CSV table of C-alpha atoms in Angstrom, one decimal:
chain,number,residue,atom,x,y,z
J,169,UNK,CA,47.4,-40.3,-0.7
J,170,UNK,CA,49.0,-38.7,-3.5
J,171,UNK,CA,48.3,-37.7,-7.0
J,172,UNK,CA,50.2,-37.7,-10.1
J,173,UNK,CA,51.6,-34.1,-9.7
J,174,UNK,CA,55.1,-33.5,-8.2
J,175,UNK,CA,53.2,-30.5,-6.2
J,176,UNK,CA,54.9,-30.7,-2.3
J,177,UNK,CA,53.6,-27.5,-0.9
J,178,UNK,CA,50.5,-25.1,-2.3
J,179,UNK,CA,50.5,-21.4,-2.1
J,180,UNK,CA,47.7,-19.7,-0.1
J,181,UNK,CA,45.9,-16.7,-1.4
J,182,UNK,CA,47.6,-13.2,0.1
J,183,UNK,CA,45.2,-10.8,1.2
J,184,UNK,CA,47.9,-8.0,0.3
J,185,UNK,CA,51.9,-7.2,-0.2
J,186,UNK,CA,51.8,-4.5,2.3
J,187,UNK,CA,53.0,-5.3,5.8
J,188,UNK,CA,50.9,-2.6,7.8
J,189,UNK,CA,47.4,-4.5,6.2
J,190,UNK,CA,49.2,-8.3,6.3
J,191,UNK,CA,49.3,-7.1,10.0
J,192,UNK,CA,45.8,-5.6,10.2
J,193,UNK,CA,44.1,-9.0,8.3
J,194,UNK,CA,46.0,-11.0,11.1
J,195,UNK,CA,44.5,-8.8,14.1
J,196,UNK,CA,40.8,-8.8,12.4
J,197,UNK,CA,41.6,-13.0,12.4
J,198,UNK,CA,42.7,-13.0,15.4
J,199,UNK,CA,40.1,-11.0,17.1
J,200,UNK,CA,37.5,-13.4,15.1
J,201,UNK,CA,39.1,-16.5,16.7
J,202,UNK,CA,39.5,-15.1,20.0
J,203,UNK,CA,35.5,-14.5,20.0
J,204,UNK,CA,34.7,-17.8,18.4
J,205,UNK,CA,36.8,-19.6,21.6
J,206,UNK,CA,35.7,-17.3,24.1
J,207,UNK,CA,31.9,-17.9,22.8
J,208,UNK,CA,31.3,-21.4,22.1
J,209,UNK,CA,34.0,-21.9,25.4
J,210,UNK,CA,31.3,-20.3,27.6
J,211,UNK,CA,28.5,-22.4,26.2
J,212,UNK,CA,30.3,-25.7,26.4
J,213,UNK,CA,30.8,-24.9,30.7
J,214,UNK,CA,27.4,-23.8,31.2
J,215,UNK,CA,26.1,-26.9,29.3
J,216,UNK,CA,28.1,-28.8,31.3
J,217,UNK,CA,28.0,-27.3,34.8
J,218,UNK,CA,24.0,-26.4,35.0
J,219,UNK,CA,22.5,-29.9,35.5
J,220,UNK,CA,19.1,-27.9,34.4
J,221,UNK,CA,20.9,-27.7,30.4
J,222,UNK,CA,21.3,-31.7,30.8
J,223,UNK,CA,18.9,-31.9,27.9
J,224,UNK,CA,19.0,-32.8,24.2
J,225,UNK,CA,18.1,-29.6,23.3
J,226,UNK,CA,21.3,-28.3,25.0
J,227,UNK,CA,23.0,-31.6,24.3
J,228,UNK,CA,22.7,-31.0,20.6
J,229,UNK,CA,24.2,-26.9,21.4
J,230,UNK,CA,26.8,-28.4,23.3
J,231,UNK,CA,28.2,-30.4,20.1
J,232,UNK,CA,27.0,-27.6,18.0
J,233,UNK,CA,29.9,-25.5,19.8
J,234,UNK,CA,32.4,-28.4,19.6
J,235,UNK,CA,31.8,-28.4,16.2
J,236,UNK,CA,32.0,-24.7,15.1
J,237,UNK,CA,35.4,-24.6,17.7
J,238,UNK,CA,36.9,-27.3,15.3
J,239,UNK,CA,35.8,-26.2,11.9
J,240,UNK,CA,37.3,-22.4,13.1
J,241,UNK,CA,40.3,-23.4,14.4
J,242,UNK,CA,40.9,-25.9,11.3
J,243,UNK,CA,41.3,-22.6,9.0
J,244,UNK,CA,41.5,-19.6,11.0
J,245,UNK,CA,45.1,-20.2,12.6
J,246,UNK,CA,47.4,-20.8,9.6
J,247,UNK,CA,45.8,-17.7,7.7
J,248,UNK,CA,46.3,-15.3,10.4
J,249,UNK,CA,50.3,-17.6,10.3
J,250,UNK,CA,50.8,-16.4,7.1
J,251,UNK,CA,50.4,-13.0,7.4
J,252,UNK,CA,51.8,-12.5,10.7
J,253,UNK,CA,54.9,-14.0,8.9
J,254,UNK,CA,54.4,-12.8,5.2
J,255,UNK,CA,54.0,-16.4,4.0
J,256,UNK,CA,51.8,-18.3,1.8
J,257,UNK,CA,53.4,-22.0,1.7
J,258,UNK,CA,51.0,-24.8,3.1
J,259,UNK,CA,52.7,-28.2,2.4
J,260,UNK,CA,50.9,-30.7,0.7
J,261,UNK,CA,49.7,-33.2,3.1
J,262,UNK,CA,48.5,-30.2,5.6
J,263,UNK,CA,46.7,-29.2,2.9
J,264,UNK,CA,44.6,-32.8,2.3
J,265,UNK,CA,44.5,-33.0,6.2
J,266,UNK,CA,43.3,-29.4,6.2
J,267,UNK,CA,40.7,-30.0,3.7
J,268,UNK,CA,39.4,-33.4,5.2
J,269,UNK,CA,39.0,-32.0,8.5
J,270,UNK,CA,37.2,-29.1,7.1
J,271,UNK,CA,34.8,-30.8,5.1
J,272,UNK,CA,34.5,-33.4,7.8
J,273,UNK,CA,33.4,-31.0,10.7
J,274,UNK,CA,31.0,-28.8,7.9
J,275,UNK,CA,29.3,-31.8,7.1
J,276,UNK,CA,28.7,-32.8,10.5
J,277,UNK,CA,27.6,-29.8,11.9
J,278,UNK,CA,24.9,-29.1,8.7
J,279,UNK,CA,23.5,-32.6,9.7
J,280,UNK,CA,23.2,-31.3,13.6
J,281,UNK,CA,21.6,-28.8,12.5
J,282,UNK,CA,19.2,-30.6,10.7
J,283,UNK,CA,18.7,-32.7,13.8
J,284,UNK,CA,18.1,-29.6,16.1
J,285,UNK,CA,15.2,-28.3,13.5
J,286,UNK,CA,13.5,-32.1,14.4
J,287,UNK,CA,14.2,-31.7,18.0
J,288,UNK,CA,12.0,-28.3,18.0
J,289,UNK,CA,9.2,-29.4,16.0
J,290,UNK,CA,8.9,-32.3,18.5
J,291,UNK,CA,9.2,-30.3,21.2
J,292,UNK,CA,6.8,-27.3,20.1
J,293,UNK,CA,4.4,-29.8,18.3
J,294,UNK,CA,4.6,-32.6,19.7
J,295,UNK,CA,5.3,-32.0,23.4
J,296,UNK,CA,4.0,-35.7,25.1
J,297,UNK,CA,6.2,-37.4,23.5
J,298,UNK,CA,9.3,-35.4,23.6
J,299,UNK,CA,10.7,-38.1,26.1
J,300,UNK,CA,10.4,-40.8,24.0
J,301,UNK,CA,11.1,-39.9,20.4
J,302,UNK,CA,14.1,-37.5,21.5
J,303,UNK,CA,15.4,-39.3,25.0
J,304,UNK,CA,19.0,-40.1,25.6
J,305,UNK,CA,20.0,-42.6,23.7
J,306,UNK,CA,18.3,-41.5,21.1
J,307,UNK,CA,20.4,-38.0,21.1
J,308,UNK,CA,23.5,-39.9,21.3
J,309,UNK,CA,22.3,-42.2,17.9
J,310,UNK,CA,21.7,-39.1,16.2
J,311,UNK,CA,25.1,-37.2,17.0
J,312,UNK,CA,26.5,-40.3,16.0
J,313,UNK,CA,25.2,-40.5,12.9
J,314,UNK,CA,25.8,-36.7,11.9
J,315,UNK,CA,29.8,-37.6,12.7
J,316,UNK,CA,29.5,-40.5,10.9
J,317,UNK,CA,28.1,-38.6,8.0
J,318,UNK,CA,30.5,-36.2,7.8
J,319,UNK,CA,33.5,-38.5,8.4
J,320,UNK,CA,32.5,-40.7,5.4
J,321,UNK,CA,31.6,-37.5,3.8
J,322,UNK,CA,34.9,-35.4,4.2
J,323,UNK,CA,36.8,-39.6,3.0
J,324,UNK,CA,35.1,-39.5,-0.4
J,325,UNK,CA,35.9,-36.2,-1.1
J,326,UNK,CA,39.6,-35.7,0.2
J,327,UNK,CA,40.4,-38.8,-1.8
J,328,UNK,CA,38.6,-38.2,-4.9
J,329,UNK,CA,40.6,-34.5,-5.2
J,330,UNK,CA,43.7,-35.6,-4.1
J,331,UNK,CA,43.9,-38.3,-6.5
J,332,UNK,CA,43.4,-36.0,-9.4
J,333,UNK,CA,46.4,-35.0,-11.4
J,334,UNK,CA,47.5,-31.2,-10.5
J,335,UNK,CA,49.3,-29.3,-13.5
J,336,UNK,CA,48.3,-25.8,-13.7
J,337,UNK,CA,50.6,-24.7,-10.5
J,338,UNK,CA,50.5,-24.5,-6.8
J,339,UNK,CA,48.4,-21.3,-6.3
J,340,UNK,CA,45.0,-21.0,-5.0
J,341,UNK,CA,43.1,-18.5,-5.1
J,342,UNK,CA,41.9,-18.9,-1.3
J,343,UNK,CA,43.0,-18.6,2.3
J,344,UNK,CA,42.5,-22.0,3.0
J,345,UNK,CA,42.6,-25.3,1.0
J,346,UNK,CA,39.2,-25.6,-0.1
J,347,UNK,CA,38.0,-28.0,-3.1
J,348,UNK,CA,37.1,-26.0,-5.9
J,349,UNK,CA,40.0,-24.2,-6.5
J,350,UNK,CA,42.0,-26.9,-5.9
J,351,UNK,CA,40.1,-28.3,-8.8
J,352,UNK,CA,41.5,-25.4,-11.0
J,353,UNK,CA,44.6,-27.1,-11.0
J,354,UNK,CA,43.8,-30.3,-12.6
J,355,UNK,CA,45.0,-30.9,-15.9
J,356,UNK,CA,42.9,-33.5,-17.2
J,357,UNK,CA,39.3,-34.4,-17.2
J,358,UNK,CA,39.4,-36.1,-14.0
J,359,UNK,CA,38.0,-33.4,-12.1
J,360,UNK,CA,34.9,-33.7,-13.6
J,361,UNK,CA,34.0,-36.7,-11.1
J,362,UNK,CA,34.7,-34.9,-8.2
J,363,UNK,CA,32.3,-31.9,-9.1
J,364,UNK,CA,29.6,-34.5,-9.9
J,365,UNK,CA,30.3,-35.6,-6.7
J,366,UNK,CA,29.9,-31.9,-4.6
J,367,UNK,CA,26.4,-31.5,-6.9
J,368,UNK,CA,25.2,-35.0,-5.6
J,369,UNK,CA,26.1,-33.6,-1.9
J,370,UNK,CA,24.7,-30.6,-2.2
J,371,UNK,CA,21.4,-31.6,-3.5
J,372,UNK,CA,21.4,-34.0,-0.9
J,373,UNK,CA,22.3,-30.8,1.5
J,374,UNK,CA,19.1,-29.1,-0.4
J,375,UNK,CA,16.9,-31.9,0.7
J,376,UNK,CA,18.2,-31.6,4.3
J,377,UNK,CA,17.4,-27.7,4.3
J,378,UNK,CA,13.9,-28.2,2.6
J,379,UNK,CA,13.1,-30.7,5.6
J,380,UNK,CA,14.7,-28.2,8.0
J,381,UNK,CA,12.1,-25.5,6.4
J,382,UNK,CA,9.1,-27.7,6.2
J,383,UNK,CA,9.6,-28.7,9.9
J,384,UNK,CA,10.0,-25.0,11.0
J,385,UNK,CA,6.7,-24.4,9.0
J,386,UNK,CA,4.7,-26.6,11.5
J,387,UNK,CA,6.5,-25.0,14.4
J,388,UNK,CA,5.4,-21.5,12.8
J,389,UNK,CA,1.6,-22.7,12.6
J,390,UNK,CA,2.0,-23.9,15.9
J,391,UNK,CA,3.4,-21.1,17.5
J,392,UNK,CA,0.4,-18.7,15.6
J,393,UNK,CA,-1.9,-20.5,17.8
J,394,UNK,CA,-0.3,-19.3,20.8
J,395,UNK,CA,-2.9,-16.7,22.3
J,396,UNK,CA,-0.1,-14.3,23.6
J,397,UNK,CA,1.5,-12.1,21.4
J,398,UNK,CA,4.8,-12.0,23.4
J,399,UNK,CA,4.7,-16.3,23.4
J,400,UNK,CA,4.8,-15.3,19.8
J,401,UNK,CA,7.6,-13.3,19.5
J,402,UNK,CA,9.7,-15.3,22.2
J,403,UNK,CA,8.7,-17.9,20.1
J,404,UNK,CA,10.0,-16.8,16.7
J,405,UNK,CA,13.2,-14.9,18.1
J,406,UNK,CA,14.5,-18.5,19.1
J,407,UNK,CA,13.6,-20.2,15.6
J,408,UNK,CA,14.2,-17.4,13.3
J,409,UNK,CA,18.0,-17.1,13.7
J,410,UNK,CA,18.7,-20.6,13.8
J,411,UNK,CA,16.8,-21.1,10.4
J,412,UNK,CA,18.7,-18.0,9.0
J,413,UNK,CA,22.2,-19.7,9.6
J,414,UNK,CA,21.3,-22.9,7.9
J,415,UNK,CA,20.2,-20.7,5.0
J,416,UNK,CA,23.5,-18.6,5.4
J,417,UNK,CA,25.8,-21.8,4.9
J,418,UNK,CA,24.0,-23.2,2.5
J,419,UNK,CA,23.6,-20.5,0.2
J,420,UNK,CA,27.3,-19.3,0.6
J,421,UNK,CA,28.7,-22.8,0.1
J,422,UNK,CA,26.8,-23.5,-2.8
J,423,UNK,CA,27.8,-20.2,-4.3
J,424,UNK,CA,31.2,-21.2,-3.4
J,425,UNK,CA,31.2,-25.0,-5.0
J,426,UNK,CA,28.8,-24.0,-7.9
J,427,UNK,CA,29.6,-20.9,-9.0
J,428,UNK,CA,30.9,-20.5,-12.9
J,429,UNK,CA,34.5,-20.3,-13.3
J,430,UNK,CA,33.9,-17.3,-15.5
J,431,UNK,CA,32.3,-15.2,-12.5
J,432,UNK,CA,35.1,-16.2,-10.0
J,433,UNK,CA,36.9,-12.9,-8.5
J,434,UNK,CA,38.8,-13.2,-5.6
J,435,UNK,CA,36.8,-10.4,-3.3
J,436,UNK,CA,33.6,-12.6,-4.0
J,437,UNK,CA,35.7,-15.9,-3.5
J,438,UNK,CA,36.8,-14.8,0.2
J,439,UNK,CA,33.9,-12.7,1.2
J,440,UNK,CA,32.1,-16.3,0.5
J,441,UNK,CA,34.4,-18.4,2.0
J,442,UNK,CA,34.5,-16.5,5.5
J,443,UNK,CA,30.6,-15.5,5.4
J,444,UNK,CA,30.5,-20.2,5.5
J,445,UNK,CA,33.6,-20.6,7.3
J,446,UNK,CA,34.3,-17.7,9.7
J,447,UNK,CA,31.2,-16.2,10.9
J,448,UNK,CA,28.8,-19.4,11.9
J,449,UNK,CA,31.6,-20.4,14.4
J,450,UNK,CA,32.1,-16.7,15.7
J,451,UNK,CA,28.4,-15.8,16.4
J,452,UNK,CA,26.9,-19.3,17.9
J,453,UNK,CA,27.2,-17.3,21.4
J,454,UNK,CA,24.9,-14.1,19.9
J,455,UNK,CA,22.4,-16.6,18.3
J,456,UNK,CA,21.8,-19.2,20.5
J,457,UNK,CA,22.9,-18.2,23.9
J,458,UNK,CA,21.0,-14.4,24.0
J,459,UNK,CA,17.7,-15.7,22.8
J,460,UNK,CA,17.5,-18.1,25.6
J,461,UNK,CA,17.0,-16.7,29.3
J,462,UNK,CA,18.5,-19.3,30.8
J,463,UNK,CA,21.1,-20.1,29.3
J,464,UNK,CA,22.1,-16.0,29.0
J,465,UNK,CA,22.1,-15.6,33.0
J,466,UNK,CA,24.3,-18.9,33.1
J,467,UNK,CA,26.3,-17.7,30.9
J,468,UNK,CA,26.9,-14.7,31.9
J,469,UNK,CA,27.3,-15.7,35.8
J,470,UNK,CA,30.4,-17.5,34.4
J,471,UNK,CA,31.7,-14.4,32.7
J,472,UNK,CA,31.1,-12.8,36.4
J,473,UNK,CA,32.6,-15.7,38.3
J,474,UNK,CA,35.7,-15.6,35.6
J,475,UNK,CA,36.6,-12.1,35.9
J,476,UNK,CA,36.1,-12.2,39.4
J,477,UNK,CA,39.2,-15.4,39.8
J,478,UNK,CA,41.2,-13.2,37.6
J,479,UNK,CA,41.1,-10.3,39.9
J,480,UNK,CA,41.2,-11.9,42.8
J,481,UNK,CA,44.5,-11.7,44.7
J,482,UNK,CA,44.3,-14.7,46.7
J,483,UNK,CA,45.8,-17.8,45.5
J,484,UNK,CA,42.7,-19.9,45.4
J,485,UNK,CA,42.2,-22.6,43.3
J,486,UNK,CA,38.4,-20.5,41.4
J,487,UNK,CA,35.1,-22.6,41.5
J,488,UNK,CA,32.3,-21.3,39.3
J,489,UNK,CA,29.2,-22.1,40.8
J,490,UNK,CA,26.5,-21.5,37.9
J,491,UNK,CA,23.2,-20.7,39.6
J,492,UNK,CA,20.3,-23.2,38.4
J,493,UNK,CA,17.3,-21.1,37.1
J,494,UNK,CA,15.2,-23.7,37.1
J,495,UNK,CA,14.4,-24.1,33.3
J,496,UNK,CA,11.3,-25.7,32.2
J,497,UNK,CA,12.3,-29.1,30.2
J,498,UNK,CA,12.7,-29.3,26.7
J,499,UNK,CA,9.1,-30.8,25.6
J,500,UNK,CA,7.2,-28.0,27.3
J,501,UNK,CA,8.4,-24.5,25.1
J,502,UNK,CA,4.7,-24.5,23.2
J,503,UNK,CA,3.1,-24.1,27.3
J,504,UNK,CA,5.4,-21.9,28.3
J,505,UNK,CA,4.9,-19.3,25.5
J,506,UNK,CA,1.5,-19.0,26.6
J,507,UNK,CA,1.7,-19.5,30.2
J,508,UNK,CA,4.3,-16.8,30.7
J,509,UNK,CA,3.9,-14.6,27.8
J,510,UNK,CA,7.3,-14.4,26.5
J,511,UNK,CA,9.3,-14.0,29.9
């Protein structure tokens, strides 16, 4: 893939020209990764050791966090590179692979979560038949298809840009190779097909968050039926933050792929870029794993069980045993609001 530009290598955006805050942007980065790994790692191994989170609602969490560990780690490590090193180069086939892969795991994930909104409503409102409209094989259909998506997705894309004639230099005006202001650099008309393309795909990401809203407003008039005022809340602190990420990638990346070439700054260019990029993959553990009791003491009987094999001074090979807490299936969240009133 190649485009009719001699362009070999692009120039990343520099956060600044002085060491001591190259340094301090490559700490902050780092600190942000080390989070995002430690985070989504700990829900990964509790998915996968607690037979009680063999579910599809923790099925669909589980490749959630394999997701947001991909997207973050297709991004994050090369800008904290370059300013640990004072560099900006990126050659020109990292940068297609970097922008493909990006783009691929985005896409994939905003379809997931589309899919997790569907597997709530059935399970809040319609709880008998949870096991057959959401059972195994149909989980595994469904990630499937969101990987599919995004894989023919992040293709069309990486081609269509690639394959547009680059003229106006090898700067961007970003930390990572993303689309539009690759698009800055075209010197012909050409890139007009490509932004009719991210409008199509983001009205077709608009329709996926209108059906994400319209199913969490029949789990909201389901859940105001509950008799319990603490089934209410419980209720609502485990739909509310997942609802308010959709809405924070969505708004940011349409900000960041729509927005008016005469409003572009580069503050509002990164502050949009990481608030889409950086953060969703960084705060998965806060959202999903604290607002659920169950999988909270799992996960944090693994943080236990960790520090206490790193302390230890034998030389034992470390088991983590995660203690089942015997979590009521997936199908049955709209009973036990009410029946224990928000434990």
């Amino acid at each position: 893939m190649s485009s009719a530009s001699s362009i070999t290598e692009f120039l990343l955006l520099a956060f600044t020209d002085k060491r001591e805050l190259q340094l301090l942007h490559f700490w902050l980065f780092l600190g942000i990764y080390v989070a995002a790994l430690l985070g989504n790692g700990l829900i990964i191994t509790a998915v996968v050791c607690n037979h009680h989170f063999h579910s599809p609602m923790y099925f669909f969490l589980l490749t959630l966090s394999l997701l947001d560990l991909a997207s973050i780690s297709t991004t994050v490590p090369k800008a904290m590179a370059n300013s640990l090193w004072d560099t900006r180069a990126i050659s020109y086939s990292a940068c297609a692979a970097q922008v493909y892969l990006f783009l691929f795991l985005m896409s994939a994930e905003f379809s997931l979560l589309t899919i997790m909104s569907n597997d709530r409503y059935v399970a809040i409102c319609k709880p008998l038949h949870y096991g057959t409209l959401v059972g195994s094989r149909a989980c595994v259909h469904m990630a499937a298809a969101a990987w599919g998506s995004g894989f023919l997705y992040a293709l069309l894309h990486t081609a269509n840009t690639f394959f547009i004639p680059l003229c106006q230099g090898n700067a961007l005006e970003q930390f990572f190779c993303e689309i539009p202001q690759i698009l800055k650099l075209s010197c012909s008309d050409a890139y007009l097909r490509e932004v009719g393309l991210i409008v199509v795909s983001l009205l077709v990401a608009l329709g996926c968050f209108v059906f994400i809203v319209l199913s969490y407003v029949q789990i909201f008039r389901a859940v105001l039926r509950i008799p319990s005022e603490q089934g209410q809340h419980k209720a609502f602190s485990m739909s509310l933050p997942h609802l308010a990420m959709v809405s924070l990638i969505l708004s940011t990346a349409m900000v960041a792929y729509l927005k008016p070439p005469f409003i572009s700054s580069l503050s509002l260019n990164v502050v949009v870029a990481v608030l889409y990029s950086v953060v969703p993959p960084a705060v998965n553990l806060l959202i999903y794993s604290f607002r659920d009791k169950e999988l909270k003491d799992a996960v944090w009987k693994l943080m236990m069980g960790l520090q206490h094999c790193m302390t230890s001074s034998e030389v034992h090979v470390c088991v983590v045993q995660i203690e089942d807490h015997g979590a009521d299936p997936p199908g049955r969240h709209l009973k036990t609001y009410g029946r224990e009133g928000g434990d």
